[in-house]
Coordinates of C-alpha atoms in Angstrom, one line a residue:
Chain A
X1 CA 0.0 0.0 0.0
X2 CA 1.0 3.6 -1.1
X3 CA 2.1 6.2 1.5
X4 CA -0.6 8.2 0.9
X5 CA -3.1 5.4 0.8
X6 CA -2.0 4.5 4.5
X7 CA -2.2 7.9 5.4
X8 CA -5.8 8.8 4.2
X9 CA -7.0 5.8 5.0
X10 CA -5.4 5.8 8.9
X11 CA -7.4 9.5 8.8
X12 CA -10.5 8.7 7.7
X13 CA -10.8 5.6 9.8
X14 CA -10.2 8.1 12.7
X15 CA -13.1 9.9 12.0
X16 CA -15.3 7.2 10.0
X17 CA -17.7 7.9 12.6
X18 CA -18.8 11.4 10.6
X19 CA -19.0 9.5 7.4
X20 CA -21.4 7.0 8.9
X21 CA -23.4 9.9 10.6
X22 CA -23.9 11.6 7.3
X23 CA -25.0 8.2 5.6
X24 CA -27.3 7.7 8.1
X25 CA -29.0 11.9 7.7
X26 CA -29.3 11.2 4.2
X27 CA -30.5 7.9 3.5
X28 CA -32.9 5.6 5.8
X29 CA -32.6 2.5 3.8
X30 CA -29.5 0.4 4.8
X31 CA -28.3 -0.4 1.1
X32 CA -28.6 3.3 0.3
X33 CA -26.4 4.4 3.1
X34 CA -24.0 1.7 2.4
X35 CA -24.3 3.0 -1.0
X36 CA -23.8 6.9 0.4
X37 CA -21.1 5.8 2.5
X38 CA -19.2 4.2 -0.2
X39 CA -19.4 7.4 -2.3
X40 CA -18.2 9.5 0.2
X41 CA -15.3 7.5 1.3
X42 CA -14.8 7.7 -2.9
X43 CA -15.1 11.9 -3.2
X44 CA -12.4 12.2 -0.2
X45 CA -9.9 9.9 -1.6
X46 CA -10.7 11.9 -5.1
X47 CA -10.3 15.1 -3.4
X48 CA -7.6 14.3 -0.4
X49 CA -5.0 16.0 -2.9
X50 CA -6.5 19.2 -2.3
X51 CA -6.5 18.8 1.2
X52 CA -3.4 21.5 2.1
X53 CA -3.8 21.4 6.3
X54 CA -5.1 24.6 6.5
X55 CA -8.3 23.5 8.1
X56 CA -8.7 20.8 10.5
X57 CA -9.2 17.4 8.7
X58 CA -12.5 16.8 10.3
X59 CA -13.4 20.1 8.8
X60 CA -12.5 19.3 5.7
X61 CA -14.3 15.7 5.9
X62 CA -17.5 17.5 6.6
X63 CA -17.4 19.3 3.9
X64 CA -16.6 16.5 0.7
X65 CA -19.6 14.4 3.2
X66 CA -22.4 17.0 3.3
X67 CA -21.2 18.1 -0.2
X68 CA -21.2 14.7 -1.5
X69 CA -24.9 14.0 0.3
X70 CA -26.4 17.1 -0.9
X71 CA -25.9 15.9 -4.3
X72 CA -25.8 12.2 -4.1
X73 CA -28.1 10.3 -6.6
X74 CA -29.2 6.8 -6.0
X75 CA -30.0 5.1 -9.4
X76 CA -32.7 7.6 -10.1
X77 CA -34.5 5.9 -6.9
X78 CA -33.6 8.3 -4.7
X79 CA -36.0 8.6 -1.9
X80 CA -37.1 12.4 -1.5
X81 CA -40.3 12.5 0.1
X82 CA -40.8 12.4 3.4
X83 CA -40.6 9.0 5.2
X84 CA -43.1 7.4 7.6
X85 CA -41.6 6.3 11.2
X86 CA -40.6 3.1 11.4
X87 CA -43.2 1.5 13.1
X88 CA -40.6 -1.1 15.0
X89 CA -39.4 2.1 16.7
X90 CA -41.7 2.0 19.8
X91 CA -42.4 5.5 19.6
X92 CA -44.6 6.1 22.9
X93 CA -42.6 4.6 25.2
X94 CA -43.5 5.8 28.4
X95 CA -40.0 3.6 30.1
X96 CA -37.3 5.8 31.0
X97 CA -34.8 3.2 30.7
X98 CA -35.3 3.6 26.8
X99 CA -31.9 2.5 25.6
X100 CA -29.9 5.7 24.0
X101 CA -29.7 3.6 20.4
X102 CA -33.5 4.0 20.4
X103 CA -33.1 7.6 20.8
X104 CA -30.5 7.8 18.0
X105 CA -32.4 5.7 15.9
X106 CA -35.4 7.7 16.0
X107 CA -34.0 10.7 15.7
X108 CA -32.3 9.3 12.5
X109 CA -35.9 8.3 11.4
X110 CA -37.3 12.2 12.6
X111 CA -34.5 13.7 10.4
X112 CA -36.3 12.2 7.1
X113 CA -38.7 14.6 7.4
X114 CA -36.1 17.4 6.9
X115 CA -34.9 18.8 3.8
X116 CA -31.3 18.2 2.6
X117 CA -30.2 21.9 3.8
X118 CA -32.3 21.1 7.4
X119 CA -30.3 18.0 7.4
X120 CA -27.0 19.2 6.9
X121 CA -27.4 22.3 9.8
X122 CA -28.5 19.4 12.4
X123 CA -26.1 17.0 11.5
X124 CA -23.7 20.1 12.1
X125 CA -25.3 21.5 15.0
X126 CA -24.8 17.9 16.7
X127 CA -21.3 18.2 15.8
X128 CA -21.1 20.9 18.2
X129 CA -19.6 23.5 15.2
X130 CA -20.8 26.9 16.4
X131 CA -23.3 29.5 13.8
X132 CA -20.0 30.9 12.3
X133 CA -18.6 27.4 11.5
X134 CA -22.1 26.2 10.3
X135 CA -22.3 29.4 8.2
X136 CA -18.6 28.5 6.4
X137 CA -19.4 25.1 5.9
X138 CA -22.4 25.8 4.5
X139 CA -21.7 29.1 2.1
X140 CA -24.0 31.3 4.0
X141 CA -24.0 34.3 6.5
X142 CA -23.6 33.8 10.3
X143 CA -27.3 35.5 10.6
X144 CA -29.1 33.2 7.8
X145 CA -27.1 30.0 10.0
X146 CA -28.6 31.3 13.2
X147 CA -32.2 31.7 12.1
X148 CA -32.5 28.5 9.7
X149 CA -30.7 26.2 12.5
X150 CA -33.2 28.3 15.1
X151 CA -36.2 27.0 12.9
X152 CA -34.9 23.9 12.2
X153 CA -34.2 22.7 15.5
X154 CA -38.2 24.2 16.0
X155 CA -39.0 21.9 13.4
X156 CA -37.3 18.9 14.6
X157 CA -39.1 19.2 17.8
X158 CA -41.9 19.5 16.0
X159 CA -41.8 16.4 14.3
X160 CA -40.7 14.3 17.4
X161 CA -43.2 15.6 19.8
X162 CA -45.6 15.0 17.2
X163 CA -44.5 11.5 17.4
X164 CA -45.2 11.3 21.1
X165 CA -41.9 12.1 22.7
X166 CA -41.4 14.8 25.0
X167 CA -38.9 17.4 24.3
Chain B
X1 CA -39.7 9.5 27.2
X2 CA -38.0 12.6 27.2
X3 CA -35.3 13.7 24.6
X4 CA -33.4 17.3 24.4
X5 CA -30.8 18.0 22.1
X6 CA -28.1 17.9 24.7
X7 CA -29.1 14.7 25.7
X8 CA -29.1 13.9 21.7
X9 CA -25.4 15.9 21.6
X10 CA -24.1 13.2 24.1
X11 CA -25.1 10.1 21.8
X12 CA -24.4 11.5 19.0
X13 CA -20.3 11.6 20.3
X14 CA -20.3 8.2 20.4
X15 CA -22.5 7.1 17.3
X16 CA -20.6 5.3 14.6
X17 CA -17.2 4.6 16.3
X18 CA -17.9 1.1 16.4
X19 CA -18.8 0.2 13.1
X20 CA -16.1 -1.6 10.7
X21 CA -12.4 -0.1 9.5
X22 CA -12.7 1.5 5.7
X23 CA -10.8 -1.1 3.8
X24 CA -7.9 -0.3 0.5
X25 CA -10.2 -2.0 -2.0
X26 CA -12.9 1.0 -1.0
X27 CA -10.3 3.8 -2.4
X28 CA -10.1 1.4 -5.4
X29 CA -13.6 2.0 -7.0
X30 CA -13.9 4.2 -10.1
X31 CA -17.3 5.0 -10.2
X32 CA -19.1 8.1 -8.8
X33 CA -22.6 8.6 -8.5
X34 CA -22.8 12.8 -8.3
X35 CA -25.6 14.1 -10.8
X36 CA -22.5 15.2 -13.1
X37 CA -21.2 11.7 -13.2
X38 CA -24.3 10.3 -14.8
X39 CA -24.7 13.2 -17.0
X40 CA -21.2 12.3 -18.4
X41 CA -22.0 9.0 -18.3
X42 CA -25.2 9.8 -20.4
X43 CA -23.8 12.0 -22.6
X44 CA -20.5 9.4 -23.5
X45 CA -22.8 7.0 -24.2
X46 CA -24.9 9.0 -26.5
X47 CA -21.7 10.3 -28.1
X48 CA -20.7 6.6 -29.4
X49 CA -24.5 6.4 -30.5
X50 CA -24.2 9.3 -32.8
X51 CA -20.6 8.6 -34.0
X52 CA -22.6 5.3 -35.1
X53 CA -25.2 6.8 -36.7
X54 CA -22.9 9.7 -38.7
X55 CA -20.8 5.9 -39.8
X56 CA -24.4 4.8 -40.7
X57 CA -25.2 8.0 -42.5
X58 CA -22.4 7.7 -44.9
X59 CA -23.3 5.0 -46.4
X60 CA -27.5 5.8 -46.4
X61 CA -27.1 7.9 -50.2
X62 CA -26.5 4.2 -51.7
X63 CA -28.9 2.5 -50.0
X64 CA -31.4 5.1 -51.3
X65 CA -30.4 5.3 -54.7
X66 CA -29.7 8.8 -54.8
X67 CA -28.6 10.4 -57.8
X68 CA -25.3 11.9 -58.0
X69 CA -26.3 15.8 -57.8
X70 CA -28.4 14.7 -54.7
X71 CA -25.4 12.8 -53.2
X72 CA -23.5 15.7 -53.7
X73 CA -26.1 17.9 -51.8
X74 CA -26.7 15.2 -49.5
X75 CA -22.7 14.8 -48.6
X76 CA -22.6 18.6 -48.3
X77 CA -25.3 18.4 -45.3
X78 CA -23.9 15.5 -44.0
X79 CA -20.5 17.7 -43.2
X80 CA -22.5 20.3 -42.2
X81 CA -23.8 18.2 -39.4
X82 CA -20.3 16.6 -38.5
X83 CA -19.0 20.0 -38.5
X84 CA -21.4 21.3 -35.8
X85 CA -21.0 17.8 -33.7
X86 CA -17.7 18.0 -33.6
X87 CA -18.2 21.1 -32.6
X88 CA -20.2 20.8 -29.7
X89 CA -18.8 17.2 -29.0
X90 CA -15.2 19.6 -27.9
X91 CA -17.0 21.1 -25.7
X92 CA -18.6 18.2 -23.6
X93 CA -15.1 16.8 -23.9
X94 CA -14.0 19.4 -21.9
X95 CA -17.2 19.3 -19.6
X96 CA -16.4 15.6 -19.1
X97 CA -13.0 15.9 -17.7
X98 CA -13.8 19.2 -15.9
X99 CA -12.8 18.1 -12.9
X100 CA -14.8 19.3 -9.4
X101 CA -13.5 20.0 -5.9
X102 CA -15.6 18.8 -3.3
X103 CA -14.3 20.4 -0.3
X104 CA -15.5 24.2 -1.3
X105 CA -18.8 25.6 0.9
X106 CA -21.1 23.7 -0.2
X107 CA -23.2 27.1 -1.9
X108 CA -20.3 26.9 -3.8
X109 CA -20.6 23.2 -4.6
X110 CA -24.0 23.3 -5.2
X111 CA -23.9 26.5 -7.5
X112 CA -21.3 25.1 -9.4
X113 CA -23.1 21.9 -10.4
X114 CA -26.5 23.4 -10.8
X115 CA -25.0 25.5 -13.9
X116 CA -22.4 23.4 -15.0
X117 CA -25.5 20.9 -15.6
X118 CA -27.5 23.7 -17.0
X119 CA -25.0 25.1 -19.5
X120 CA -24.8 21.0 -20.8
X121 CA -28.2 20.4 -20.9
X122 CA -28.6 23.8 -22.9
X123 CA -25.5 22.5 -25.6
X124 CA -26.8 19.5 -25.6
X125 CA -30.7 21.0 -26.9
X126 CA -28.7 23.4 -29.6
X127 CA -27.0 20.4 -30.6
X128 CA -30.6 18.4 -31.1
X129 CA -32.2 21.4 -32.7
X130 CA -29.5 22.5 -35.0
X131 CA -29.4 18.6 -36.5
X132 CA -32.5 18.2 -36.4
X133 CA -33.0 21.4 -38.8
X134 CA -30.4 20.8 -40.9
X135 CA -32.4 17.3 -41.9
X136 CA -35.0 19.0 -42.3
X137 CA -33.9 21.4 -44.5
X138 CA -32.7 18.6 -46.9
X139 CA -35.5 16.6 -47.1
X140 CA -37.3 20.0 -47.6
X141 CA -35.0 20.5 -50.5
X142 CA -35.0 16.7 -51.9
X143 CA -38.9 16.9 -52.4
X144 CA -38.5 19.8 -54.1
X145 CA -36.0 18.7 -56.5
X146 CA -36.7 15.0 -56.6
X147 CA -40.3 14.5 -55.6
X148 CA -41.7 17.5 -57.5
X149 CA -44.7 16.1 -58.1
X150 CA -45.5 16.0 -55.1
X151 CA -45.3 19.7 -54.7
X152 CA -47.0 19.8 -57.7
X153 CA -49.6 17.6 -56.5
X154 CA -50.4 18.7 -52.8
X155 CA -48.8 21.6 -52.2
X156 CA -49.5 23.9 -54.8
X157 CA -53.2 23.3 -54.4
X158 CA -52.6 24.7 -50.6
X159 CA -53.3 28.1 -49.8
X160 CA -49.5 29.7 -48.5
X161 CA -51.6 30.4 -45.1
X162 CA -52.0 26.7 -44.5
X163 CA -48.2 26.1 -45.3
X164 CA -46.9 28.4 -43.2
X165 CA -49.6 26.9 -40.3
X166 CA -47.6 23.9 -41.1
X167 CA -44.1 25.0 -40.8
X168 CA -44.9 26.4 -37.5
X169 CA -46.3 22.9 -36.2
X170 CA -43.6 21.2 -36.9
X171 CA -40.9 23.6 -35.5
X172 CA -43.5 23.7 -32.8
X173 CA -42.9 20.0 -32.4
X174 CA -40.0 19.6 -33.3
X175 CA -39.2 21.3 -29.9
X176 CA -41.5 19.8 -27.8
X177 CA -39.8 16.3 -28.2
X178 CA -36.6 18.2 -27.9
X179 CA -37.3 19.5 -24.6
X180 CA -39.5 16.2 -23.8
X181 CA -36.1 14.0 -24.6
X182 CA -33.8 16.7 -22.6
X183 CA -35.9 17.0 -19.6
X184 CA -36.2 12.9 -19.3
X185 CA -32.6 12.5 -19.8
X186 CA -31.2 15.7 -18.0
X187 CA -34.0 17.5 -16.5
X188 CA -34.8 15.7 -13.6
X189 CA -31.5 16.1 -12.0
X190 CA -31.1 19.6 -12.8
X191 CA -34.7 20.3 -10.8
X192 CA -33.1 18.1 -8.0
X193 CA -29.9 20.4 -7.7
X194 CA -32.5 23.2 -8.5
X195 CA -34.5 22.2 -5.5
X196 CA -31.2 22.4 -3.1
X197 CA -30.2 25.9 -4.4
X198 CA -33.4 27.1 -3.1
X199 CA -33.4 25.8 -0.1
X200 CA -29.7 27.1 0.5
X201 CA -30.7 30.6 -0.9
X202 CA -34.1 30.4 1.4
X203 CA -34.0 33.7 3.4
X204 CA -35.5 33.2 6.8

């Protein structure tokens, strides 16, 4: 194996855990994340040449990922309307023990429901990036970040409470 | 139950560290599966169709018959029309091995595929209607010459109102499968991308 090679792949393996969350956003279907997943592992080995150091690599990584999401086609199946629940999520579950890969699970399935902008402000708010990282990432002002991840953290809560959580 | 976000900030940390190690043979597939990609794709493939069909064309004045002045004329279109596709077929050369950079903002990304799209889907209709009018332009001119009676027989009798009602029909056509083929081949990804741009450029 190439230098290089070892070297992106020692990197992205690192932080594989950002790929997998982006997957995950964009697609609900197992195959198709696999799919997404794939494809982004693909457009950062394409573009790792460009990759100077003058961001942090994670940075960079969630860039080429939401990049490569935003625009990702799956065989002209790509599912764009919104998704119904899963109904093997228990969704009123009054137990407090609720395990936290329930939580995760259904806020993956909640998320569905969001358009792919929506999508990509969440998936960076829960990266903890703050409005002026959000608003690089993302090509827009620090005020537009603010108010769309404002409403769309609205809307999330929306969509879960409406399910029967509290939030 | 009751979730909040920090509570969903928490498990979010640890999502995904456990899943499998990104093997070498991942970094060894070829394909990509960005709107552009298929586009090219498309487009490559349609480009061996029609260097087919201008290989077919050469040989279509003997299997008519033609006679040699129409040969001649027919020759003279049929450069005409390799001129133009050569033309056009540089410049989705060149669209083809643009390359793109992923790691921009993703305005940037997005803005940059929604009218690099765009300005191919647009070459790729001139190209359509500019062949299409050339043929039609010949076989306008080989019924006059070589079918005259037929001119003679239907035409003539036509008031020039009705003709021109029927040039405009078939232009009029002519671009409605032109746009119909373009938007099923192209279209829907460029009102996908389209669809993003909005919601990016969405002001409050």
């Amino acid at each position: 194996m190439k230098e290089t090679e070892a070297t992106f792949l020692a990197l992205i393996n690192h932080h594989k855990a950002i790929i997998h969350k982006v997957s995950k956003m964009y697609m609900d279907d197992a195959e198709q994340q696999r799919d997404l997943f794939q494809e982004i592992v693909l457009q950062l080995w394409k573009a790792y040449p460009t990759f100077k150091g003058n961001s942090k690599f994670t940075t960079w990584m969630y860039r080429v990922g939401l990049n490569t999401a935003l625009v990702y086609f799956k065989k002209d199946k790509r599912k764009v309307d919104k998704i119904a629940l899963d109904e093997n999520i228990d969704v009123i579950d009054v137990n407090e023990s609720e395990s936290k890969e329930e939580k995760l699970a259904y806020l993956y399935k909640a998320v569905q429901e969001l358009n792919a902008i929506e999508k990509a402000l969440i998936f960076l708010f829960l990266e903890n990036q703050s409005h002026r990282e959000i608003a690089e990432n993302l090509g827009i002002s620090e005020v537009n970040a603010r108010v769309k991840l404002k409403r769309t953290k609205e809307k999330l809560q929306f969509i879960i409470k409406k399910n029967g959580y509290e939030f | 139950m009751v979730m909040n976000f920090d509570d969903l900030k928490n498990e979010w940390k640890a999502d995904g560290l456990e899943e499998t190690n990104i093997s070498e043979e991942m970094l060894k597939i070829k394909q990509a599966h960005t709107p552009i990609d298929i586009i090219r794709k498309k487009m490559k493939r349609e480009f061996y169709y029609q260097l087919l069909a201008l290989l077919f064309m050469t040989g279509l004045p003997y299997l008519l018959k033609l006679s040699a002045d129409m040969t001649m004329l027919y020759f003279v279109f049929f450069f005409i029309t390799c001129g133009f596709t050569g033309y056009y077929f540089v410049k989705f050369y060149r669209f083809y091995k643009n390359s793109y950079d992923m790691s921009v903002d993703s305005r940037k990304n997005i803005l940059w595929f929604y009218y690099e799209m765009k300005l191919n889907v647009e070459l790729y209709k001139a190209l359509t209607y500019i062949i299409v009018f050339i043929w039609v332009a010949f076989l306008s001119v080989f019924t006059l010459i070589e079918k005259a009676w037929v001119v003679d027989k239907f035409f003539n009798k036509l008031p020039p109102f009705y003709l021109l009602i029927n040039c405009f029909v078939t232009v009029l056509v002519i671009g409605v499968i032109t746009e119909l083929w373009a938007w099923h081949y192209y279209g829907k990804y460029l009102k996908r991308i389209k669809k993003i741009v909005d919601e990016l450029n969405y002001e409050h």
